[in-house]
Coordinates of C-alpha atoms in Angstrom, one line a residue:
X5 CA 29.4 84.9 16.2
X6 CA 25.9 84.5 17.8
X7 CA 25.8 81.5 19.6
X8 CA 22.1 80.5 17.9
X9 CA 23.9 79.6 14.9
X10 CA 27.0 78.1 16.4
X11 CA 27.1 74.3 15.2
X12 CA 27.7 71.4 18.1
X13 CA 30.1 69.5 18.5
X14 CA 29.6 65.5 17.7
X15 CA 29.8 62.7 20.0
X16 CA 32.2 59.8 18.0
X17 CA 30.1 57.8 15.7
X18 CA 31.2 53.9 15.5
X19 CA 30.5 52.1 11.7
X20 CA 29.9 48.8 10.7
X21 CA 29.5 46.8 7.3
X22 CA 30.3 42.9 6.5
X23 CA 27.5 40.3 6.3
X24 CA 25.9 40.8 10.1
X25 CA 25.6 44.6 8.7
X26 CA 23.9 44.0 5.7
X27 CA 21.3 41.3 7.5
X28 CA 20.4 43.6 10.4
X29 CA 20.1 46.9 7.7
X30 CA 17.9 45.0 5.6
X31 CA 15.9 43.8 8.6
X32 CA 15.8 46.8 9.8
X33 CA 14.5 48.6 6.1
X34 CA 12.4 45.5 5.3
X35 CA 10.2 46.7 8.7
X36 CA 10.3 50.0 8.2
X37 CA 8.9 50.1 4.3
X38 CA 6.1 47.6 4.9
X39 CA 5.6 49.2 7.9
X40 CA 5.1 53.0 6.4
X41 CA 3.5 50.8 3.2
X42 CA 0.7 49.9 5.9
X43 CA 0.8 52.2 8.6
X44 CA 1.2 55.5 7.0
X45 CA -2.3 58.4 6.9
X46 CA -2.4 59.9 3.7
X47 CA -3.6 63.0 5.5
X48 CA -3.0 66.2 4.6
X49 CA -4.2 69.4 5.7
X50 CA -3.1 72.1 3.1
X51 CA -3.8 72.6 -0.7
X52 CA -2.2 76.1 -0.9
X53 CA 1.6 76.2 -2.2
X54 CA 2.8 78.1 0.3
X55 CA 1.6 76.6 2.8
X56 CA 2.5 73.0 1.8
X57 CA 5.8 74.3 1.0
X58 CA 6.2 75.6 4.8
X59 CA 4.9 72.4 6.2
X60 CA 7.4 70.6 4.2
X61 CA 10.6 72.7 5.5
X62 CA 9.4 72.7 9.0
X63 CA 9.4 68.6 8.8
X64 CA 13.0 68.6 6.9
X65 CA 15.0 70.3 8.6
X66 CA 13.1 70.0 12.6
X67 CA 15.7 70.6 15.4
X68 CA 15.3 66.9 16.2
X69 CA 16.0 65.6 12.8
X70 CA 19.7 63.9 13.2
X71 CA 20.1 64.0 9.4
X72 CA 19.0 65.3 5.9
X73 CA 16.6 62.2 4.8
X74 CA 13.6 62.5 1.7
X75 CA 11.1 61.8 4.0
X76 CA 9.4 58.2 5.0
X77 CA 10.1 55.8 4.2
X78 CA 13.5 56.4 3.3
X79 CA 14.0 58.6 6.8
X80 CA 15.0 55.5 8.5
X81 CA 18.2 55.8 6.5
X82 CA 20.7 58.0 4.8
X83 CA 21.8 58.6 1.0
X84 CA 25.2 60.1 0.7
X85 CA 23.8 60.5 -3.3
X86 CA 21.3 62.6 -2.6
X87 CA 23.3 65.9 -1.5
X88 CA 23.7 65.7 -5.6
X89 CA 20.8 64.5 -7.1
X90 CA 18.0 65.8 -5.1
X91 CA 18.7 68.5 -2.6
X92 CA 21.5 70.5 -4.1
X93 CA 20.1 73.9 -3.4
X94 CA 18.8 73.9 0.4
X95 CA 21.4 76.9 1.0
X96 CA 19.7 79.0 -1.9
X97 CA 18.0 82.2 0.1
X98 CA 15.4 82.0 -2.9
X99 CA 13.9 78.7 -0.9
X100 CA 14.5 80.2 2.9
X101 CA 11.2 81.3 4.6
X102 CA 13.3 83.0 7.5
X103 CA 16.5 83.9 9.4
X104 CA 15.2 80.7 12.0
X105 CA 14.4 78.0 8.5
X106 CA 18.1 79.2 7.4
X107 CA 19.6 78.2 10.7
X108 CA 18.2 75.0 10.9
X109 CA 19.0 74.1 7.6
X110 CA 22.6 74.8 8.1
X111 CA 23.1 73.3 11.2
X112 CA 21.5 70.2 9.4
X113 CA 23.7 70.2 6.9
X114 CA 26.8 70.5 8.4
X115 CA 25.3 67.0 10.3
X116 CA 24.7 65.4 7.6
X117 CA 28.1 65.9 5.7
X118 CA 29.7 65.2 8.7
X119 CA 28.4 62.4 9.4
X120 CA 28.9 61.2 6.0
X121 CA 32.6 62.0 6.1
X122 CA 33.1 60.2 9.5
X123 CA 31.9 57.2 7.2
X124 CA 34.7 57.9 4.7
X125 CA 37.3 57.8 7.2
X126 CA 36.2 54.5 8.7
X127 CA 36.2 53.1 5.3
X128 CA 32.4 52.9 4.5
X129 CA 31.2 54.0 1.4
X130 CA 28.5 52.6 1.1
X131 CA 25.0 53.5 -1.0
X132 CA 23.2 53.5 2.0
X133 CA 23.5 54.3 6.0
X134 CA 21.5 52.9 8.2
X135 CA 21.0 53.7 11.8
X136 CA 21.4 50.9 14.7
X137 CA 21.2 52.8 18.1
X138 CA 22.7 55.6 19.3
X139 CA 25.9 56.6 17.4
X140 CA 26.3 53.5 15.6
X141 CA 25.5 53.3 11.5
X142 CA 25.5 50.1 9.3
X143 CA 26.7 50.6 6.0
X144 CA 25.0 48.6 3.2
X145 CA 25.1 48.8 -0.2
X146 CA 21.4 48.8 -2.3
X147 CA 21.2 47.0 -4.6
X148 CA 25.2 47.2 -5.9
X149 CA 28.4 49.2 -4.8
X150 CA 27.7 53.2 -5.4
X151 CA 29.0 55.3 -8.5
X152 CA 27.9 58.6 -6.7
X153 CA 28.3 58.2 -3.0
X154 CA 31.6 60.4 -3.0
X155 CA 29.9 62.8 -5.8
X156 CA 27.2 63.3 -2.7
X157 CA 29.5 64.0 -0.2
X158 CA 31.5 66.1 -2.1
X159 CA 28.4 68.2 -3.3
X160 CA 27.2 68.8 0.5
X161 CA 30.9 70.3 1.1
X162 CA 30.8 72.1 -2.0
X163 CA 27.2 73.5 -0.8
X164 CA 28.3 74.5 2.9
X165 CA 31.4 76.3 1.3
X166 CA 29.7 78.1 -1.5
X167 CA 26.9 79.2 1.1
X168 CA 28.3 83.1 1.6
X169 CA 29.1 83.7 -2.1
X170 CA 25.3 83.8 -2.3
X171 CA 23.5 87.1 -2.1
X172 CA 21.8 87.1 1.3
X173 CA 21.3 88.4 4.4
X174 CA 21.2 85.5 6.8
X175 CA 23.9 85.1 9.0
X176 CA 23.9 81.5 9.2
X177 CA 25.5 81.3 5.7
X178 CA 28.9 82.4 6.5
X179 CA 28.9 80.4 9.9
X180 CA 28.0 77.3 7.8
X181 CA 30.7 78.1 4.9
X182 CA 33.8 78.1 7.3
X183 CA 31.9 74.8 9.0
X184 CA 32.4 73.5 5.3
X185 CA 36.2 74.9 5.0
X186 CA 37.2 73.0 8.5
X187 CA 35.2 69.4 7.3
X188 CA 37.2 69.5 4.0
X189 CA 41.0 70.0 6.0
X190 CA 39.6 67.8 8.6
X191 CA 38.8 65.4 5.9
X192 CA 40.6 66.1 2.8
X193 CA 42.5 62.9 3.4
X194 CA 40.3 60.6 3.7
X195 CA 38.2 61.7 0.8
X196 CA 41.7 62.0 -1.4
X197 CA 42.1 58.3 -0.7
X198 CA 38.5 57.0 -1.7
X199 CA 38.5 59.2 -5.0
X200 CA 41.5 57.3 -6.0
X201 CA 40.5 54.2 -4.5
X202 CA 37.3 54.8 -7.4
X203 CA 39.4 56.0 -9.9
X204 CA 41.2 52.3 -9.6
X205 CA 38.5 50.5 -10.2
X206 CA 37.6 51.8 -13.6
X207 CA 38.2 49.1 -16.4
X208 CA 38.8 49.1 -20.1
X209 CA 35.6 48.6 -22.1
X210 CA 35.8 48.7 -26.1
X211 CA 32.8 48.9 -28.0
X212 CA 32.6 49.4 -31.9
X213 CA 35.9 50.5 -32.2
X214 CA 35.5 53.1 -28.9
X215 CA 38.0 52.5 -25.9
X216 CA 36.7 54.0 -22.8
X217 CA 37.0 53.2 -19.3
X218 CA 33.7 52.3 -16.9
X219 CA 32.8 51.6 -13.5
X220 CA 30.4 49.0 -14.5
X221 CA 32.0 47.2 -17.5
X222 CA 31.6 43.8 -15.7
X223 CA 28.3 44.1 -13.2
X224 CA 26.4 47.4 -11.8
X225 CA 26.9 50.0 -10.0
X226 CA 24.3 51.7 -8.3
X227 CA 23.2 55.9 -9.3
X228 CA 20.3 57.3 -8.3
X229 CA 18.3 55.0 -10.3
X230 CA 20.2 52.2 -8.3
X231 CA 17.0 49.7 -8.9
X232 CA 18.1 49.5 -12.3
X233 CA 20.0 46.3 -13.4
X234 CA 21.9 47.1 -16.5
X235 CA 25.6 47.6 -16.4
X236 CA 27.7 50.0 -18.7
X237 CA 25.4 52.8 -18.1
X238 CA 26.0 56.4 -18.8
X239 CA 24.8 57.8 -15.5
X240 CA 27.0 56.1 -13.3
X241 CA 30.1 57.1 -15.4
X242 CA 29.0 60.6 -15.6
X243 CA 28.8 60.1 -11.9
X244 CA 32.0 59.0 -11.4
X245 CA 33.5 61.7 -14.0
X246 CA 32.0 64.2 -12.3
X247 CA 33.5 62.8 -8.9
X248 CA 36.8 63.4 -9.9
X249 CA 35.7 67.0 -11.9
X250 CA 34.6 68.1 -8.4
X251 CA 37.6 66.7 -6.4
X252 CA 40.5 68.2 -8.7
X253 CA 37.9 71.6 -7.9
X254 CA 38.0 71.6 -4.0
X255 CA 41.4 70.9 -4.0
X256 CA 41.5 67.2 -2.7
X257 CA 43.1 65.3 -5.3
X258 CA 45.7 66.7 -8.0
X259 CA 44.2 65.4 -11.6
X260 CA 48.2 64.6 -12.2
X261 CA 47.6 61.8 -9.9
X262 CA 44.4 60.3 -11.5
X263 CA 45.8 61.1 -15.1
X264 CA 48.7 58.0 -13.8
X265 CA 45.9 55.8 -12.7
X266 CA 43.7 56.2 -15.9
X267 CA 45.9 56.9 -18.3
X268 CA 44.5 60.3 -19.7
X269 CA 43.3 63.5 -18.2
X270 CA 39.9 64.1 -17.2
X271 CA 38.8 66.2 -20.9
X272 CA 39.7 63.1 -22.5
X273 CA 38.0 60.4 -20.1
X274 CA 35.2 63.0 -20.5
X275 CA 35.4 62.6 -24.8
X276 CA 35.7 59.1 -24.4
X277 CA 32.4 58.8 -22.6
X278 CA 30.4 61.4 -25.2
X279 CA 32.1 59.0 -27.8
X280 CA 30.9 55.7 -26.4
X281 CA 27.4 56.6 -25.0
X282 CA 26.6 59.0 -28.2
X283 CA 27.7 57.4 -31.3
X284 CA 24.2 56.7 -32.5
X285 CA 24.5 61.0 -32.0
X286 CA 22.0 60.8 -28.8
X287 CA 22.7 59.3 -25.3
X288 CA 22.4 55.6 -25.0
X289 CA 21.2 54.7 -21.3
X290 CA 22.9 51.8 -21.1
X291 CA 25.3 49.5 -23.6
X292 CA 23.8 46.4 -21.7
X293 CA 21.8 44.9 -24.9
X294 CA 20.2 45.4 -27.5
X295 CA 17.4 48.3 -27.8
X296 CA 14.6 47.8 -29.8
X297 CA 14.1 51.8 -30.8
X298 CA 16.4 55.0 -30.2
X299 CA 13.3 56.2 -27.8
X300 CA 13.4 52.8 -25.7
X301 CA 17.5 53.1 -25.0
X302 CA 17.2 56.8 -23.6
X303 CA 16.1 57.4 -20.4
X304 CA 16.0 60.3 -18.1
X305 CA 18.5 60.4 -15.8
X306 CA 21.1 61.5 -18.8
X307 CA 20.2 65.1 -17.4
X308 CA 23.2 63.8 -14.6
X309 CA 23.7 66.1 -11.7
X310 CA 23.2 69.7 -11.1
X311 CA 26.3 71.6 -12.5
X312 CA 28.0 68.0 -13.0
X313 CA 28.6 66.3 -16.1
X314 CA 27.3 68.7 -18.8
X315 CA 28.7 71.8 -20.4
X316 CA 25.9 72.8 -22.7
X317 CA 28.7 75.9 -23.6
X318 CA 30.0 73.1 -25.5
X319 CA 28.1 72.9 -29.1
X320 CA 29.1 69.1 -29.4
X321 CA 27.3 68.4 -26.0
X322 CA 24.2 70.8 -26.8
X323 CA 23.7 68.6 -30.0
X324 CA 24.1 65.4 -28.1
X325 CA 21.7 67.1 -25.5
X326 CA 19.0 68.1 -28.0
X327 CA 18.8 64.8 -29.5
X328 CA 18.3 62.8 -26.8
X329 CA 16.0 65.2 -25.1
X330 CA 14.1 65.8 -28.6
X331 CA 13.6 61.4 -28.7
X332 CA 12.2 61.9 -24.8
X333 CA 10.0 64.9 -25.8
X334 CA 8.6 63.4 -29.2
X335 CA 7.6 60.0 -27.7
X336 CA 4.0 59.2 -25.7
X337 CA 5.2 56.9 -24.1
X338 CA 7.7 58.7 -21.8
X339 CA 4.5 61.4 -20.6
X340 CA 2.1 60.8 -18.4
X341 CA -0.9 61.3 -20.8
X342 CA -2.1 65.2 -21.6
X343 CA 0.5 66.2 -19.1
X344 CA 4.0 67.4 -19.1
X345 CA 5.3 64.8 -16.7
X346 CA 8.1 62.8 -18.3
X347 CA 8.6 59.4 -17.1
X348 CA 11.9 57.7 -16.2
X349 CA 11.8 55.6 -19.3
X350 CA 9.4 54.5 -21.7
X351 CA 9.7 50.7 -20.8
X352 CA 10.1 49.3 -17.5
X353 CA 14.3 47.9 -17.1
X354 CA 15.9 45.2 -16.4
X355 CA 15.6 44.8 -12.4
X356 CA 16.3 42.9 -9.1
X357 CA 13.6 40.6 -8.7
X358 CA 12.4 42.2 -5.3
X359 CA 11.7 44.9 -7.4
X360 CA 9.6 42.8 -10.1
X361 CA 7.5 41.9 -7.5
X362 CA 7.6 44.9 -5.1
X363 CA 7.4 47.8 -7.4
X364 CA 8.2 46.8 -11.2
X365 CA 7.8 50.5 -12.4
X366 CA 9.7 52.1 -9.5
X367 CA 12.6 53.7 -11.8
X368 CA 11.1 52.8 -15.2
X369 CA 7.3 53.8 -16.4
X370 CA 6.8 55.9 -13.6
X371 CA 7.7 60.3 -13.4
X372 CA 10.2 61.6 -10.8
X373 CA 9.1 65.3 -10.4
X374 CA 12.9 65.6 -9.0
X375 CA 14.6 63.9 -12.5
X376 CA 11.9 66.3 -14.2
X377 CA 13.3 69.0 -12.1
X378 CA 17.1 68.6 -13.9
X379 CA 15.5 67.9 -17.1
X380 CA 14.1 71.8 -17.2
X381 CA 17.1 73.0 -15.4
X382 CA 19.2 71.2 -18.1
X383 CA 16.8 72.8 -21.0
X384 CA 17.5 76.2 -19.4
X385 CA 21.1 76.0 -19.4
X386 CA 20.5 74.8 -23.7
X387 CA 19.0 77.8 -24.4
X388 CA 20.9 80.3 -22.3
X389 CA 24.4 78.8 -24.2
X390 CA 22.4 78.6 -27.4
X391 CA 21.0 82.0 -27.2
X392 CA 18.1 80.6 -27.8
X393 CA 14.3 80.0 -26.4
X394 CA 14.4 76.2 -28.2
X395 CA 12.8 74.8 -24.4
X396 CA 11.8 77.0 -22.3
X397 CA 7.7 76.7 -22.7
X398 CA 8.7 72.5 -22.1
X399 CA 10.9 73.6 -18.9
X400 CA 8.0 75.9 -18.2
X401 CA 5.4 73.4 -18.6
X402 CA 7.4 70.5 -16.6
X403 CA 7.6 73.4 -13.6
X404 CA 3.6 74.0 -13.9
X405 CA 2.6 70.1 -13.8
X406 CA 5.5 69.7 -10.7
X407 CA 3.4 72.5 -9.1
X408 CA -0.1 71.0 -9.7
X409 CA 0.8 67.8 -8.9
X410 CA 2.0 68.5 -5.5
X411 CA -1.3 70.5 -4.6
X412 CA -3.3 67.8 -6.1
X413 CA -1.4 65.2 -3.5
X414 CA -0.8 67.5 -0.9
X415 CA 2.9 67.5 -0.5
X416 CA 6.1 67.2 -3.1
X417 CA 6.2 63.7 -4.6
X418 CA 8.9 61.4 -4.5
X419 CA 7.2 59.7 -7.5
X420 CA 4.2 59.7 -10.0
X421 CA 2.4 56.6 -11.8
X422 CA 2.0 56.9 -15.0
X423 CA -1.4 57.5 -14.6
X424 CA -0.7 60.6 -12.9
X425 CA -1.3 59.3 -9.5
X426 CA 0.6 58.7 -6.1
X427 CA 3.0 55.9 -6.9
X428 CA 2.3 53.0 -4.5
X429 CA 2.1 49.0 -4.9
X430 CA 1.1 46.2 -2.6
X431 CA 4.4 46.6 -0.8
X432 CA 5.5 50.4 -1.4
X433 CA 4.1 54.1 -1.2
X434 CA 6.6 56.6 -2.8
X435 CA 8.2 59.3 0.0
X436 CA 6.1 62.6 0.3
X437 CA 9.9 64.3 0.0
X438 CA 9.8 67.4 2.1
X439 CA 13.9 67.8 1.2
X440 CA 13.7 67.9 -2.1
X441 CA 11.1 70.9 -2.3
X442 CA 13.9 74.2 -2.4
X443 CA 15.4 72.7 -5.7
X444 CA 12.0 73.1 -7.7
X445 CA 11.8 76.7 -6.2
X446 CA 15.1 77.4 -7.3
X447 CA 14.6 76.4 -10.6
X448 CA 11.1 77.3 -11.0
X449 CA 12.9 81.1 -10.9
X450 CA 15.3 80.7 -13.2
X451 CA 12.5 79.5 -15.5
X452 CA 9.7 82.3 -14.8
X453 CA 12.3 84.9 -13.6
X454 CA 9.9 85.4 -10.6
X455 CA 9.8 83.6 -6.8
X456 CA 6.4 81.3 -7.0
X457 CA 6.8 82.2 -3.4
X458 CA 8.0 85.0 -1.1
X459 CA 8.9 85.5 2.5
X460 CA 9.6 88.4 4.8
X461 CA 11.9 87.9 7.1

């Protein structure tokens, strides 16, 4: 194997959480987002696509970078989630400019998962990483214990090992699939015990004659949308079911030994969920209150994970799909006006109060080109299962303002206002997020059945 895409060996990495962690983290994060809040050019050079799109994988995945990171402000830490929810498809050789981008990108991911299962096996799993000098991490939970740290780590493995079934040329691929192959035997242990560690902590909820088991039935757990404050919420147990989908796939855990712990197999946990979440026959955000109108107890994030939680083969789940996307679609107040930017939700949630004052419309009335991202890729897998073309001009559309808007603001947005502008308070700026830049490529070809852009190696 050529030595240029040989992956090097790590020095031992020590971890830390308790009380002293968790001061000196949120010291350490309090400094850097004022500091990027304040301190941070909002120059940019290019307009062009392509050449925004280059300047964003050059930043992401630099030889110096020590880990896979959105972009500032959040690069002073790490996300375990985000392997799932945001950058799911850096290995697709639709969204690799070269032989040299595809090299980099491997090595950095087989860093990053690495480093993420050295925190599994030390007993932190944790929402958030946070670096404190050389080879030392804190690990610190924002703003409650994780639903989808392991369904992270588990997706980066599932990423590195899937990387050669691809169709493509770069050699880097194969070199980066056995990488993933040795992390999961290295590791298969540890990860076995904290699946089943989570499946323990599930806990009988009963609503309207509906049993079901949650993560959250007595206080939050933190998703993606982890500023939000409401408890029994779908995404986090779609996170967690999907956690176990995905670990009974890679061989970790046998779904024998979670059946004991929750006292049915996975299909049914999985009915029980649809049951709970969808009895008004649409998705229900959260059980957490009342909601004043089917359109203000749906939000976005139901799309869940790429290939995670839905089976739109399923005509039960496209039906519970449709609805809840049809409420999202048919109500103003979830766009950005004139525009095909969906917002998180159509009313701001129920949140921390650092959030009330810091940025009260961080993961509420504010558009996440990312979430938006799922929500086509979601509407494309409707209408491939229905045989239908019910959604593809709305995934279409979503895909064109995604592309605008990131020429307009020079770079791939973390997040939108919904005014249609950068999202930024008196204390925050959202992340120009390099990272998360492949995924819209990826599915901006399934949608167009074209590359919006093309490389020659």
């Amino acid at each position: 194997m050529n030595s240029d895409i040989s992956f090097p060996r790590h020095r031992e990495n020590r971890f830390y959480q308790g009380l002293t962690a968790t001061f000196v983290a949120n010291a350490l994060q309090a400094v850097n987002f004022l500091g990027d809040r304040f301190l941070r050019q909002s120059h940019h050079p290019f307009t062009a696509i392509a050449d925004l799109y280059r300047h964003a994988m050059d930043s992401a995945f630099s030889v110096t970078e020590a880990f896979l990171v959105t972009g500032a402000p959040h690069a002073s830490a790490y996300y375990p989630r985000d392997f799932a929810w945001f950058y799911p498809d850096v290995l697709d050789p639709e969204s690799i400019m070269d032989s040299q981008d595809a090299v980099r990108r491997a090595r950095l991911l087989e860093k990053s998962v690495r480093l993420l299962l050295e925190a599994v096996r030390a007993g932190v799993v944790t929402t958030t990483i946070v670096p404190a000098g050389r080879g030392r991490y804190l690990g610190v939970n924002y703003f409650s214990r994780p639903s989808d740290t392991l369904l992270g780590i588990l997706a980066g493995l599932q990423q590195m090992m899937s990387a050669e079934d691809r169709a493509s040329s770069f050699l880097a691929m194969s070199q980066c699939a056995h990488a993933g192959r040795l992390l999961l035997a290295e590791y298969g242990a540890d990860l076995k015990r904290a699946i089943l560690q989570l499946a323990s902590e599930l806990e009988p909820f009963e609503a309207d004659g509906t049993r079901c088991l949650l993560c959250d039935a007595r206080a939050p757990r933190s998703a993606a949308t982890d500023t939000r404050a409401e408890r029994r919420r779908f995404v986090t147990n779609a996170c967690v079911y999907t956690t176990f989908v995905w670990g009974v796939q890679l061989g970790i855990v046998d779904e024998n030994e979670l059946k004991r712990l929750l006292g049915r197999d996975l299909a049914q946990h999985k009915r029980d969920l649809l049951r709970l979440f969808g009895k008004d026959g649409y998705i229900r955000h959260s059980l957490d209150g009342p909601a004043a109108t089917p359109a203000s107890s749906v939000a976005l994030d139901f799309v869940s994970v790429h290939r995670g939680f839905w089976d739109l083969n399923e005509e039960s789940e496209r039906a519970l799909f449709a609805a809840t996307a049809d409420l999202i679609i048919a109500e103003p107040r979830f766009r950005v006006p004139s525009t095909f930017h969906f917002l998180v939700s159509a009313d701001n949630p129920r949140t921390k109060m650092i959030h009330k004052i810091a940025a009260p419309a961080y993961q509420g009335r504010s558009s996440w080109p990312t979430f938006n991202v799922e929500f086509a890729d979601r509407m494309l897998d409707f209408d491939e299962f229905s045989g239908s073309g019910t959604y593809r001009a709305c995934a279409q559309g979503i895909l064109d303002a995604i592309r605008a808007a990131t020429e307009v603001h020079g770079g791939y947005q973390e997040l939108i206002s919904e005014q249609g502008l950068k999202y930024r308070t008196w204390a925050y700026k959202g992340a120009v997020a390099h990272s998360w830049f492949p995924r819209f490529l990826s599915v901006w070809r399934r949608a167009y059945g074209t590359s919006l852009l093309r490389w020659d190696d």
